[in-house]
Amino acid sequence: MLITSRGRRIGGRAVLGVVSTLVLGVTGFAWSQLHRLDTGLVTADVIAPSAQVPDIPAGEPLAVAQNILLVGLDSRTKPDGTPLPQNVLDALHAGGGDDGGNTTDTMIVVHVPVGGAAATAISIPRDSYVDIPGYGKHKINSAYSRARADQRGKLAQQGMSGPELEVAADAAGAKSAIAAVQKLTGLTVNHYAAVNLSGFAALSQAVGGVRVCLKAPVHDSFSGADFPAGTQTVSGTQALAFVRQRHGLPNGDLDRIARQQAFMSAMAETVLGSGTFTDPARLSSLVDALAGSVTLDHGWNLLSFAQQLHGLSSGAIAFGTIPVQSLSLATPSDGDAVKVDPAQVKEFVQAQISSPDVSASGGTPGSGTVHPSSSGGVVRPIAETTTPAPPAGTPAQPKMTTASGCVN
């Protein structure tokens, strides 16, 4: 039976980082901030030469369509390899270094077409059971941690230690995650961006918080989520708790996916439509947060890239999730996983990035509002699209709907 997730796994940490990064530069002050960001970000050599795209002269529209892999890392270290302080981990309800970590809690591919006026973000459920090059079939979120652990062990035996060891191990994990996503989706990843736990809290706070709505009050000691029912603004550790909560929700991870979707829908509007880039204090805080929490692929010229995104607005960003066939696939060694059909995933991805709306100008900035969907598929404020037809004999996916804005 074909099942679609009730929301898109739009990871707050990763997409927040890219939405912020993609549109920096609408004023002279913004350009200066972007230059400051370029010198402060940690970079990693993780993109294969064959996937790298040439720089385009400043001011020209994006000449080559590009795919960006965004990951939200459940990491206990900063991008530079130094450990997060225990008081920060405690505030984030993240536990210590031995309490999990180093998996890609969120994986999203953002496709930016030629012209740079639109974007499509396609999320991959973290428990999708896929082929990981070099490791066999496992949950896709372990591609990063498996390669990272292997490389860390080898380099430690060679005498490497400290932050240098952690950064090198992170790069190996990133390469493995990229390879797994490319194999599943059929897309070539041209850029990579990772955001850690503390980064998401800092980024959401830098933009002044995001308005969300809950159908009922929640209290969860695991994530730290403690919210009343109704509309409210969340930021910092509250925002992280909002998108991380899984325990105590009627549908567990599915409700968390819907949470993340709703948050990122509102986040796009907050960042792109509230004067963030003309407010010196807010923009400076945003750049500081990005510089302290984001890792980019080496060679990604943010200044040039931002200049190529002509007309990108919240109304030109579509969010979707890949179709899944089961949420409880029994596996030999990984417990229950999410069953996906790679052929169907590739068909879905191609349908979304080939949609006429993706190549359109994006419409008038602010002309559309992005809402979370209660089923799978893609939500576009300009024109709705549908998921490709499932294989013969497989029940069709539920009809795509838009939610009222309140989630579990």
mmCIF file of C-alpha atoms in Angstrom:
data_model
loop_
_atom_site.group_PDB
_atom_site.id
_atom_site.type_symbol
_atom_site.label_atom_id
_atom_site.label_comp_id
_atom_site.label_asym_id
_atom_site.label_seq_id
_atom_site.Cartn_x
_atom_site.Cartn_y
_atom_site.Cartn_z
ATOM 1 C CA MET A 1 0.000 0.000 0.000
ATOM 2 C CA LEU A 2 1.317 3.425 -0.910
ATOM 3 C CA ILE A 3 1.485 5.879 1.949
ATOM 4 C CA THR A 4 2.390 9.544 1.746
ATOM 5 C CA SER A 5 3.728 11.399 4.705
ATOM 6 C CA ARG A 6 1.244 13.790 6.229
ATOM 7 C CA GLY A 7 3.721 16.596 5.905
ATOM 8 C CA ARG A 8 6.927 17.370 4.187
ATOM 9 C CA ARG A 9 10.070 16.720 6.145
ATOM 10 C CA ILE A 10 11.153 20.257 5.764
ATOM 11 C CA GLY A 11 13.896 20.397 8.323
ATOM 12 C CA GLY A 12 13.921 23.648 10.184
ATOM 13 C CA ARG A 13 17.627 23.757 10.671
ATOM 14 C CA ALA A 14 18.691 23.146 7.102
ATOM 15 C CA VAL A 15 16.120 25.069 5.094
ATOM 16 C CA LEU A 16 16.291 28.035 7.432
ATOM 17 C CA GLY A 17 19.983 28.235 6.700
ATOM 18 C CA VAL A 18 19.576 28.062 2.947
ATOM 19 C CA VAL A 19 16.577 30.410 2.732
ATOM 20 C CA SER A 20 18.579 32.941 4.681
ATOM 21 C CA THR A 21 21.686 32.410 2.581
ATOM 22 C CA LEU A 22 19.980 32.343 -0.815
ATOM 23 C CA VAL A 23 18.466 35.806 -0.608
ATOM 24 C CA LEU A 24 21.098 37.864 1.170
ATOM 25 C CA GLY A 25 22.089 40.912 -0.780
ATOM 26 C CA VAL A 26 19.171 43.211 -1.594
ATOM 27 C CA THR A 27 20.943 46.287 -0.261
ATOM 28 C CA GLY A 28 24.491 47.579 -0.139
ATOM 29 C CA PHE A 29 24.596 46.738 3.554
ATOM 30 C CA ALA A 30 23.466 43.217 2.742
ATOM 31 C CA TRP A 31 26.314 42.814 0.275
ATOM 32 C CA SER A 32 28.811 43.864 2.908
ATOM 33 C CA GLN A 33 27.309 41.365 5.321
ATOM 34 C CA LEU A 34 27.530 38.620 2.728
ATOM 35 C CA HIS A 35 31.219 39.392 2.213
ATOM 36 C CA ARG A 36 31.645 39.079 5.988
ATOM 37 C CA LEU A 37 29.798 35.780 5.909
ATOM 38 C CA ASP A 38 32.033 34.448 3.131
ATOM 39 C CA THR A 39 35.101 34.863 5.331
ATOM 40 C CA GLY A 40 33.491 33.411 8.452
ATOM 41 C CA LEU A 41 31.943 30.177 7.202
ATOM 42 C CA VAL A 42 33.543 26.758 7.554
ATOM 43 C CA THR A 43 33.890 25.030 4.182
ATOM 44 C CA ALA A 44 34.520 21.417 3.189
ATOM 45 C CA ASP A 45 35.813 19.855 -0.023
ATOM 46 C CA VAL A 46 32.886 17.489 -0.578
ATOM 47 C CA ILE A 47 31.632 18.128 -4.126
ATOM 48 C CA ALA A 48 33.130 16.022 -6.917
ATOM 49 C CA PRO A 49 34.876 18.019 -9.679
ATOM 50 C CA SER A 50 32.374 16.709 -12.232
ATOM 51 C CA ALA A 51 29.490 18.219 -10.223
ATOM 52 C CA GLN A 52 31.014 21.645 -9.694
ATOM 53 C CA VAL A 53 29.537 24.545 -11.635
ATOM 54 C CA PRO A 54 31.533 27.481 -13.033
ATOM 55 C CA ASP A 55 31.227 30.950 -11.578
ATOM 56 C CA ILE A 56 28.981 33.335 -13.484
ATOM 57 C CA PRO A 57 29.766 37.050 -13.891
ATOM 58 C CA ALA A 58 28.243 39.123 -11.101
ATOM 59 C CA GLY A 59 24.708 40.321 -11.703
ATOM 60 C CA GLU A 60 23.791 37.815 -14.406
ATOM 61 C CA PRO A 61 20.850 35.416 -13.848
ATOM 62 C CA LEU A 62 21.613 31.829 -12.898
ATOM 63 C CA ALA A 63 22.813 30.218 -16.118
ATOM 64 C CA VAL A 64 22.885 26.580 -14.959
ATOM 65 C CA ALA A 65 20.250 24.791 -12.868
ATOM 66 C CA GLN A 66 21.707 23.698 -9.547
ATOM 67 C CA ASN A 67 20.867 21.178 -6.834
ATOM 68 C CA ILE A 68 21.745 21.914 -3.216
ATOM 69 C CA LEU A 69 21.756 19.232 -0.512
ATOM 70 C CA LEU A 70 20.762 20.652 2.858
ATOM 71 C CA VAL A 71 21.251 18.602 5.980
ATOM 72 C CA GLY A 72 20.308 19.248 9.573
ATOM 73 C CA LEU A 73 22.971 17.549 11.672
ATOM 74 C CA ASP A 74 22.231 16.048 15.056
ATOM 75 C CA SER A 75 25.786 17.032 15.943
ATOM 76 C CA ARG A 76 27.384 17.825 19.272
ATOM 77 C CA THR A 77 30.199 19.817 17.671
ATOM 78 C CA LYS A 78 30.464 23.183 15.942
ATOM 79 C CA PRO A 79 31.354 23.398 12.235
ATOM 80 C CA ASP A 80 34.998 24.060 13.196
ATOM 81 C CA GLY A 81 35.148 20.774 15.112
ATOM 82 C CA THR A 82 35.106 22.181 18.625
ATOM 83 C CA PRO A 83 32.527 20.651 20.989
ATOM 84 C CA LEU A 84 29.320 22.431 21.904
ATOM 85 C CA PRO A 85 29.350 23.382 25.599
ATOM 86 C CA GLN A 86 27.304 21.121 27.833
ATOM 87 C CA ASN A 87 25.155 24.033 28.985
ATOM 88 C CA VAL A 88 24.195 24.648 25.349
ATOM 89 C CA LEU A 89 23.356 20.968 24.834
ATOM 90 C CA ASP A 90 21.286 21.038 28.015
ATOM 91 C CA ALA A 91 19.358 24.089 26.826
ATOM 92 C CA LEU A 92 18.687 22.344 23.508
ATOM 93 C CA HIS A 93 17.629 19.111 25.257
ATOM 94 C CA ALA A 94 20.234 17.392 23.106
ATOM 95 C CA GLY A 95 22.002 15.276 25.711
ATOM 96 C CA GLY A 96 25.730 14.724 25.720
ATOM 97 C CA GLY A 97 28.210 13.531 23.154
ATOM 98 C CA ASP A 98 27.422 9.885 23.883
ATOM 99 C CA ASP A 99 23.673 10.416 23.519
ATOM 100 C CA GLY A 100 23.295 9.814 19.783
ATOM 101 C CA GLY A 101 24.329 12.422 17.285
ATOM 102 C CA ASN A 102 26.178 12.707 13.989
ATOM 103 C CA THR A 103 23.251 11.606 11.854
ATOM 104 C CA THR A 104 21.478 13.689 9.239
ATOM 105 C CA ASP A 105 18.234 14.277 11.073
ATOM 106 C CA THR A 106 17.002 16.233 8.046
ATOM 107 C CA MET A 107 17.857 15.824 4.346
ATOM 108 C CA ILE A 108 16.455 18.140 1.684
ATOM 109 C CA VAL A 109 17.409 18.708 -1.940
ATOM 110 C CA VAL A 110 16.741 22.235 -3.206
ATOM 111 C CA HIS A 111 16.531 22.587 -6.983
ATOM 112 C CA VAL A 112 17.105 26.098 -8.356
ATOM 113 C CA PRO A 113 16.326 26.329 -12.090
ATOM 114 C CA VAL A 114 17.965 28.482 -14.703
ATOM 115 C CA GLY A 115 17.161 32.121 -13.999
ATOM 116 C CA GLY A 116 17.140 31.710 -10.218
ATOM 117 C CA ALA A 117 13.607 33.056 -9.695
ATOM 118 C CA ALA A 118 12.118 29.899 -8.198
ATOM 119 C CA ALA A 119 13.158 26.975 -6.023
ATOM 120 C CA THR A 120 11.809 23.511 -5.209
ATOM 121 C CA ALA A 121 12.741 21.860 -1.902
ATOM 122 C CA ILE A 122 12.229 18.087 -1.827
ATOM 123 C CA SER A 123 12.683 16.377 1.511
ATOM 124 C CA ILE A 124 13.738 12.792 2.157
ATOM 125 C CA PRO A 125 12.455 11.084 5.322
ATOM 126 C CA ARG A 126 15.413 10.297 7.509
ATOM 127 C CA ASP A 127 14.455 6.611 7.920
ATOM 128 C CA SER A 128 14.126 5.911 4.182
ATOM 129 C CA TYR A 129 15.647 2.468 3.547
ATOM 130 C CA VAL A 130 17.993 2.939 0.608
ATOM 131 C CA ASP A 131 21.228 1.774 -0.934
ATOM 132 C CA ILE A 132 24.172 3.632 0.599
ATOM 133 C CA PRO A 133 27.207 3.349 -1.679
ATOM 134 C CA GLY A 134 29.881 1.340 0.106
ATOM 135 C CA TYR A 135 27.611 0.198 2.946
ATOM 136 C CA GLY A 136 24.630 -1.620 1.437
ATOM 137 C CA LYS A 137 21.010 -0.975 2.354
ATOM 138 C CA HIS A 138 20.370 1.079 5.465
ATOM 139 C CA LYS A 139 18.417 4.114 6.648
ATOM 140 C CA ILE A 140 19.571 7.115 4.667
ATOM 141 C CA ASN A 141 20.282 9.204 7.764
ATOM 142 C CA SER A 142 23.077 6.761 8.658
ATOM 143 C CA ALA A 143 25.029 7.414 5.439
ATOM 144 C CA TYR A 144 26.696 10.365 7.142
ATOM 145 C CA SER A 145 27.384 8.693 10.487
ATOM 146 C CA ARG A 146 28.746 5.433 9.009
ATOM 147 C CA ALA A 147 31.303 7.116 6.779
ATOM 148 C CA ARG A 148 32.141 9.653 9.462
ATOM 149 C CA ALA A 149 32.858 6.973 12.056
ATOM 150 C CA ASP A 150 34.994 4.958 9.629
ATOM 151 C CA GLN A 151 37.091 7.951 8.602
ATOM 152 C CA ARG A 152 37.416 9.210 12.152
ATOM 153 C CA GLY A 153 38.743 5.830 13.271
ATOM 154 C CA LYS A 154 41.307 5.665 10.460
ATOM 155 C CA LEU A 155 42.558 9.196 10.990
ATOM 156 C CA ALA A 156 42.747 8.780 14.765
ATOM 157 C CA GLN A 157 44.980 5.736 14.276
ATOM 158 C CA GLN A 158 47.230 7.923 12.126
ATOM 159 C CA GLY A 159 47.585 10.390 14.984
ATOM 160 C CA MET A 160 45.089 13.084 14.022
ATOM 161 C CA SER A 161 43.082 14.519 16.921
ATOM 162 C CA GLY A 162 41.041 17.477 18.144
ATOM 163 C CA PRO A 163 38.994 19.762 15.912
ATOM 164 C CA GLU A 164 41.047 18.805 12.838
ATOM 165 C CA LEU A 165 39.930 15.201 13.270
ATOM 166 C CA GLU A 166 36.278 16.145 13.672
ATOM 167 C CA VAL A 167 36.262 18.387 10.584
ATOM 168 C CA ALA A 168 37.899 15.698 8.438
ATOM 169 C CA ALA A 169 35.430 13.088 9.693
ATOM 170 C CA ASP A 170 32.514 15.440 8.969
ATOM 171 C CA ALA A 171 33.714 15.842 5.373
ATOM 172 C CA ALA A 172 33.715 12.076 4.875
ATOM 173 C CA GLY A 173 30.198 11.897 6.272
ATOM 174 C CA ALA A 174 29.031 14.648 3.927
ATOM 175 C CA LYS A 175 30.429 12.849 0.881
ATOM 176 C CA SER A 176 28.599 9.671 1.850
ATOM 177 C CA ALA A 177 25.315 11.513 2.381
ATOM 178 C CA ILE A 178 25.687 13.209 -1.002
ATOM 179 C CA ALA A 179 26.345 9.868 -2.713
ATOM 180 C CA ALA A 180 23.268 8.279 -1.117
ATOM 181 C CA VAL A 181 20.997 11.162 -2.108
ATOM 182 C CA GLN A 182 22.295 11.179 -5.672
ATOM 183 C CA LYS A 183 21.692 7.451 -6.017
ATOM 184 C CA LEU A 184 18.147 7.725 -4.661
ATOM 185 C CA THR A 185 16.994 10.832 -6.517
ATOM 186 C CA GLY A 186 18.987 10.650 -9.731
ATOM 187 C CA LEU A 187 20.060 14.267 -9.236
ATOM 188 C CA THR A 188 23.630 15.530 -9.252
ATOM 189 C CA VAL A 189 24.357 17.526 -6.112
ATOM 190 C CA ASN A 190 26.232 20.731 -6.948
ATOM 191 C CA HIS A 191 26.321 22.330 -3.508
ATOM 192 C CA TYR A 192 26.146 21.240 0.118
ATOM 193 C CA ALA A 193 25.080 23.055 3.290
ATOM 194 C CA ALA A 194 24.851 21.655 6.820
ATOM 195 C CA VAL A 195 23.414 23.248 9.956
ATOM 196 C CA ASN A 196 23.908 21.848 13.458
ATOM 197 C CA LEU A 197 21.598 21.741 16.489
ATOM 198 C CA SER A 198 22.607 25.015 18.074
ATOM 199 C CA GLY A 199 22.599 26.721 14.693
ATOM 200 C CA PHE A 200 18.897 26.304 14.180
ATOM 201 C CA ALA A 201 18.102 27.900 17.521
ATOM 202 C CA ALA A 202 20.389 30.836 16.732
ATOM 203 C CA LEU A 203 19.046 31.315 13.203
ATOM 204 C CA SER A 204 15.408 31.340 14.231
ATOM 205 C CA GLN A 205 16.182 33.853 16.960
ATOM 206 C CA ALA A 206 18.135 36.076 14.583
ATOM 207 C CA VAL A 207 15.078 36.696 12.400
ATOM 208 C CA GLY A 208 12.896 37.612 15.350
ATOM 209 C CA GLY A 209 11.004 34.328 15.643
ATOM 210 C CA VAL A 210 8.385 32.585 13.525
ATOM 211 C CA ARG A 211 4.607 32.455 14.003
ATOM 212 C CA VAL A 212 3.175 28.927 14.323
ATOM 213 C CA CYS A 213 -0.166 27.463 15.349
ATOM 214 C CA LEU A 214 -0.982 24.346 17.382
ATOM 215 C CA LYS A 215 -4.321 22.572 17.502
ATOM 216 C CA ALA A 216 -3.814 21.619 21.159
ATOM 217 C CA PRO A 217 -1.333 22.347 23.951
ATOM 218 C CA VAL A 218 1.734 20.102 24.198
ATOM 219 C CA HIS A 219 4.277 19.242 26.864
ATOM 220 C CA ASP A 220 7.205 16.965 26.045
ATOM 221 C CA SER A 221 10.177 16.569 28.374
ATOM 222 C CA PHE A 222 12.269 14.812 25.707
ATOM 223 C CA SER A 223 12.399 17.752 23.289
ATOM 224 C CA GLY A 224 11.526 20.503 25.759
ATOM 225 C CA ALA A 225 8.380 21.408 23.823
ATOM 226 C CA ASP A 226 5.936 23.203 26.135
ATOM 227 C CA PHE A 227 3.390 25.233 24.182
ATOM 228 C CA PRO A 228 -0.227 26.330 24.569
ATOM 229 C CA ALA A 229 -2.778 25.815 21.828
ATOM 230 C CA GLY A 230 -3.236 28.477 19.179
ATOM 231 C CA THR A 231 -1.016 30.941 17.339
ATOM 232 C CA GLN A 232 2.297 31.967 18.874
ATOM 233 C CA THR A 233 5.810 33.083 17.949
ATOM 234 C CA VAL A 234 8.684 30.711 18.637
ATOM 235 C CA SER A 235 12.423 31.289 18.439
ATOM 236 C CA GLY A 236 15.682 29.936 19.789
ATOM 237 C CA THR A 237 15.387 26.760 21.839
ATOM 238 C CA GLN A 238 11.574 26.985 21.626
ATOM 239 C CA ALA A 239 11.719 26.820 17.844
ATOM 240 C CA LEU A 240 14.053 23.828 17.971
ATOM 241 C CA ALA A 241 11.734 22.058 20.388
ATOM 242 C CA PHE A 242 8.745 22.823 18.163
ATOM 243 C CA VAL A 243 10.243 21.099 15.124
ATOM 244 C CA ARG A 244 11.963 18.263 17.012
ATOM 245 C CA GLN A 245 9.078 17.028 19.136
ATOM 246 C CA ARG A 246 8.030 13.469 18.333
ATOM 247 C CA HIS A 247 6.930 11.964 21.647
ATOM 248 C CA GLY A 248 3.385 12.628 22.752
ATOM 249 C CA LEU A 249 2.051 13.419 19.283
ATOM 250 C CA PRO A 250 -0.804 11.346 17.816
ATOM 251 C CA ASN A 251 1.234 10.225 14.819
ATOM 252 C CA GLY A 252 4.823 10.511 16.032
ATOM 253 C CA ASP A 253 7.268 11.300 13.242
ATOM 254 C CA LEU A 254 4.480 12.084 10.782
ATOM 255 C CA ASP A 255 3.225 14.886 13.005
ATOM 256 C CA ARG A 256 6.772 16.118 13.439
ATOM 257 C CA ILE A 257 7.089 16.268 9.645
ATOM 258 C CA ALA A 258 3.924 18.376 9.521
ATOM 259 C CA ARG A 259 5.381 20.609 12.253
ATOM 260 C CA GLN A 260 8.543 21.191 10.285
ATOM 261 C CA GLN A 261 6.568 21.884 7.135
ATOM 262 C CA ALA A 262 4.379 24.459 8.833
ATOM 263 C CA PHE A 263 7.379 26.106 10.464
ATOM 264 C CA MET A 264 9.325 26.401 7.227
ATOM 265 C CA SER A 265 6.324 27.710 5.328
ATOM 266 C CA ALA A 266 6.100 30.529 7.854
ATOM 267 C CA MET A 267 9.873 30.893 7.973
ATOM 268 C CA ALA A 268 10.095 31.580 4.246
ATOM 269 C CA GLU A 269 7.565 34.364 4.586
ATOM 270 C CA THR A 270 9.322 35.786 7.646
ATOM 271 C CA VAL A 271 12.742 35.902 6.018
ATOM 272 C CA LEU A 272 11.677 37.005 2.552
ATOM 273 C CA GLY A 273 8.868 39.386 3.399
ATOM 274 C CA SER A 274 9.474 41.133 6.715
ATOM 275 C CA GLY A 275 12.335 43.481 5.943
ATOM 276 C CA THR A 276 15.049 41.215 7.329
ATOM 277 C CA PHE A 277 17.501 42.323 4.665
ATOM 278 C CA THR A 278 16.925 46.039 5.173
ATOM 279 C CA ASP A 279 17.161 45.865 8.962
ATOM 280 C CA PRO A 280 20.884 46.240 9.812
ATOM 281 C CA ALA A 281 20.600 44.758 13.315
ATOM 282 C CA ARG A 282 18.545 41.745 12.240
ATOM 283 C CA LEU A 283 20.675 41.062 9.188
ATOM 284 C CA SER A 284 23.882 41.312 11.200
ATOM 285 C CA SER A 285 22.480 38.822 13.744
ATOM 286 C CA LEU A 286 21.482 36.483 10.943
ATOM 287 C CA VAL A 287 24.974 36.552 9.448
ATOM 288 C CA ASP A 288 26.519 35.919 12.874
ATOM 289 C CA ALA A 289 24.235 32.917 13.365
ATOM 290 C CA LEU A 290 25.032 31.500 9.942
ATOM 291 C CA ALA A 291 28.768 31.935 10.414
ATOM 292 C CA GLY A 292 28.672 30.008 13.690
ATOM 293 C CA SER A 293 26.535 27.092 12.607
ATOM 294 C CA VAL A 294 26.735 26.391 8.877
ATOM 295 C CA THR A 295 29.192 24.352 6.814
ATOM 296 C CA LEU A 296 29.266 24.874 3.041
ATOM 297 C CA ASP A 297 31.050 23.076 0.249
ATOM 298 C CA HIS A 298 34.410 24.570 -0.603
ATOM 299 C CA GLY A 299 34.244 26.929 -3.548
ATOM 300 C CA TRP A 300 30.604 27.964 -3.229
ATOM 301 C CA ASN A 301 30.703 31.681 -3.958
ATOM 302 C CA LEU A 302 27.725 32.967 -1.994
ATOM 303 C CA LEU A 303 28.041 36.522 -3.231
ATOM 304 C CA SER A 304 27.888 35.452 -6.857
ATOM 305 C CA PHE A 305 25.137 32.934 -6.187
ATOM 306 C CA ALA A 306 22.927 35.421 -4.354
ATOM 307 C CA GLN A 307 23.281 37.902 -7.202
ATOM 308 C CA GLN A 308 21.963 35.266 -9.617
ATOM 309 C CA LEU A 309 18.724 34.670 -7.701
ATOM 310 C CA HIS A 310 16.658 37.305 -9.460
ATOM 311 C CA GLY A 311 13.166 37.759 -8.052
ATOM 312 C CA LEU A 312 13.209 34.846 -5.590
ATOM 313 C CA SER A 313 10.374 35.295 -3.091
ATOM 314 C CA SER A 314 8.434 33.173 -0.620
ATOM 315 C CA GLY A 315 5.777 32.756 -3.305
ATOM 316 C CA ALA A 316 8.304 31.093 -5.606
ATOM 317 C CA ILE A 317 9.499 28.397 -3.204
ATOM 318 C CA ALA A 318 7.748 25.027 -3.368
ATOM 319 C CA PHE A 319 8.114 22.334 -0.705
ATOM 320 C CA GLY A 320 7.544 18.619 -1.206
ATOM 321 C CA THR A 321 8.454 15.177 0.098
ATOM 322 C CA ILE A 322 9.254 11.994 -1.775
ATOM 323 C CA PRO A 323 6.510 9.331 -1.909
ATOM 324 C CA VAL A 324 6.867 6.368 0.448
ATOM 325 C CA GLN A 325 5.271 2.937 0.342
ATOM 326 C CA SER A 326 5.359 1.960 4.013
ATOM 327 C CA LEU A 327 6.294 3.547 7.312
ATOM 328 C CA SER A 328 7.027 0.239 9.049
ATOM 329 C CA LEU A 329 9.365 -1.779 6.849
ATOM 330 C CA ALA A 330 11.091 -4.474 8.906
ATOM 331 C CA THR A 331 14.834 -4.537 8.182
ATOM 332 C CA PRO A 332 17.553 -7.078 9.057
ATOM 333 C CA SER A 333 19.566 -4.766 11.310
ATOM 334 C CA ASP A 334 18.064 -1.272 11.300
ATOM 335 C CA GLY A 335 14.696 -1.884 12.939
ATOM 336 C CA ASP A 336 11.589 -0.454 11.288
ATOM 337 C CA ALA A 337 12.303 1.832 8.363
ATOM 338 C CA VAL A 338 10.479 3.781 5.663
ATOM 339 C CA LYS A 339 10.035 1.819 2.443
ATOM 340 C CA VAL A 340 10.640 3.777 -0.754
ATOM 341 C CA ASP A 341 10.776 2.773 -4.415
ATOM 342 C CA PRO A 342 13.869 4.401 -6.001
ATOM 343 C CA ALA A 343 12.281 4.354 -9.474
ATOM 344 C CA GLN A 344 9.185 6.104 -8.184
ATOM 345 C CA VAL A 345 11.293 8.608 -6.257
ATOM 346 C CA LYS A 346 13.247 9.501 -9.389
ATOM 347 C CA GLU A 347 9.995 9.904 -11.337
ATOM 348 C CA PHE A 348 8.578 12.146 -8.630
ATOM 349 C CA VAL A 349 11.698 14.310 -8.476
ATOM 350 C CA GLN A 350 11.840 14.780 -12.231
ATOM 351 C CA ALA A 351 8.148 15.699 -12.336
ATOM 352 C CA GLN A 352 8.606 18.389 -9.699
ATOM 353 C CA ILE A 353 11.730 20.023 -11.075
ATOM 354 C CA SER A 354 10.306 19.888 -14.622
ATOM 355 C CA SER A 355 7.063 21.595 -13.652
ATOM 356 C CA PRO A 356 6.367 24.773 -15.665
ATOM 357 C CA ASP A 357 6.112 26.681 -12.388
ATOM 358 C CA VAL A 358 9.721 25.870 -11.556
ATOM 359 C CA SER A 359 10.892 27.622 -14.692
ATOM 360 C CA ALA A 360 8.497 30.538 -14.275
ATOM 361 C CA SER A 361 9.481 33.947 -13.023
ATOM 362 C CA GLY A 362 8.006 33.157 -9.648
ATOM 363 C CA GLY A 363 5.152 35.622 -9.934
ATOM 364 C CA THR A 364 4.895 38.828 -8.005
ATOM 365 C CA PRO A 365 6.920 38.717 -4.777
ATOM 366 C CA GLY A 366 4.608 37.970 -1.887
ATOM 367 C CA SER A 367 1.783 36.903 -4.223
ATOM 368 C CA GLY A 368 1.460 33.494 -2.658
ATOM 369 C CA THR A 369 1.396 31.995 0.800
ATOM 370 C CA VAL A 370 2.950 28.603 1.384
ATOM 371 C CA HIS A 371 0.862 26.289 3.563
ATOM 372 C CA PRO A 372 1.647 22.822 4.862
ATOM 373 C CA SER A 373 -0.089 19.897 3.219
ATOM 374 C CA SER A 374 -1.821 17.180 5.180
ATOM 375 C CA SER A 375 -0.704 14.580 2.658
ATOM 376 C CA GLY A 376 2.267 14.122 0.401
ATOM 377 C CA GLY A 377 3.100 15.907 -2.811
ATOM 378 C CA VAL A 378 4.115 19.491 -3.385
ATOM 379 C CA VAL A 379 2.490 22.735 -2.351
ATOM 380 C CA ARG A 380 2.963 25.630 -4.750
ATOM 381 C CA PRO A 381 1.353 29.013 -4.182
ATOM 382 C CA ILE A 382 1.412 29.762 -7.914
ATOM 383 C CA ALA A 383 -0.101 26.546 -9.245
ATOM 384 C CA GLU A 384 -0.592 23.192 -7.570
ATOM 385 C CA THR A 385 1.145 20.122 -8.934
ATOM 386 C CA THR A 386 0.460 16.490 -8.242
ATOM 387 C CA THR A 387 2.589 13.475 -7.503
ATOM 388 C CA PRO A 388 3.319 11.134 -10.425
ATOM 389 C CA ALA A 389 0.958 8.203 -10.754
ATOM 390 C CA PRO A 390 2.091 5.212 -8.652
ATOM 391 C CA PRO A 391 2.980 1.880 -10.278
ATOM 392 C CA ALA A 392 0.134 -0.268 -11.606
ATOM 393 C CA GLY A 393 -1.682 -2.066 -8.824
ATOM 394 C CA THR A 394 -0.658 0.441 -6.180
ATOM 395 C CA PRO A 395 -3.392 2.580 -4.624
ATOM 396 C CA ALA A 396 -3.145 6.256 -5.548
ATOM 397 C CA GLN A 397 -1.783 8.722 -3.044
ATOM 398 C CA PRO A 398 -4.279 10.788 -1.063
ATOM 399 C CA LYS A 399 -5.286 14.007 -2.751
ATOM 400 C CA MET A 400 -3.016 16.888 -1.875
ATOM 401 C CA THR A 401 -4.632 19.392 0.437
ATOM 402 C CA THR A 402 -3.547 22.532 2.197
ATOM 403 C CA ALA A 403 -3.888 22.769 5.932
ATOM 404 C CA SER A 404 -5.450 25.615 7.841
ATOM 405 C CA GLY A 405 -2.083 26.446 9.351
ATOM 406 C CA CYS A 406 -2.540 24.724 12.721
ATOM 407 C CA VAL A 407 -0.825 21.380 13.332
ATOM 408 C CA ASN A 408 -0.722 18.738 16.027
#
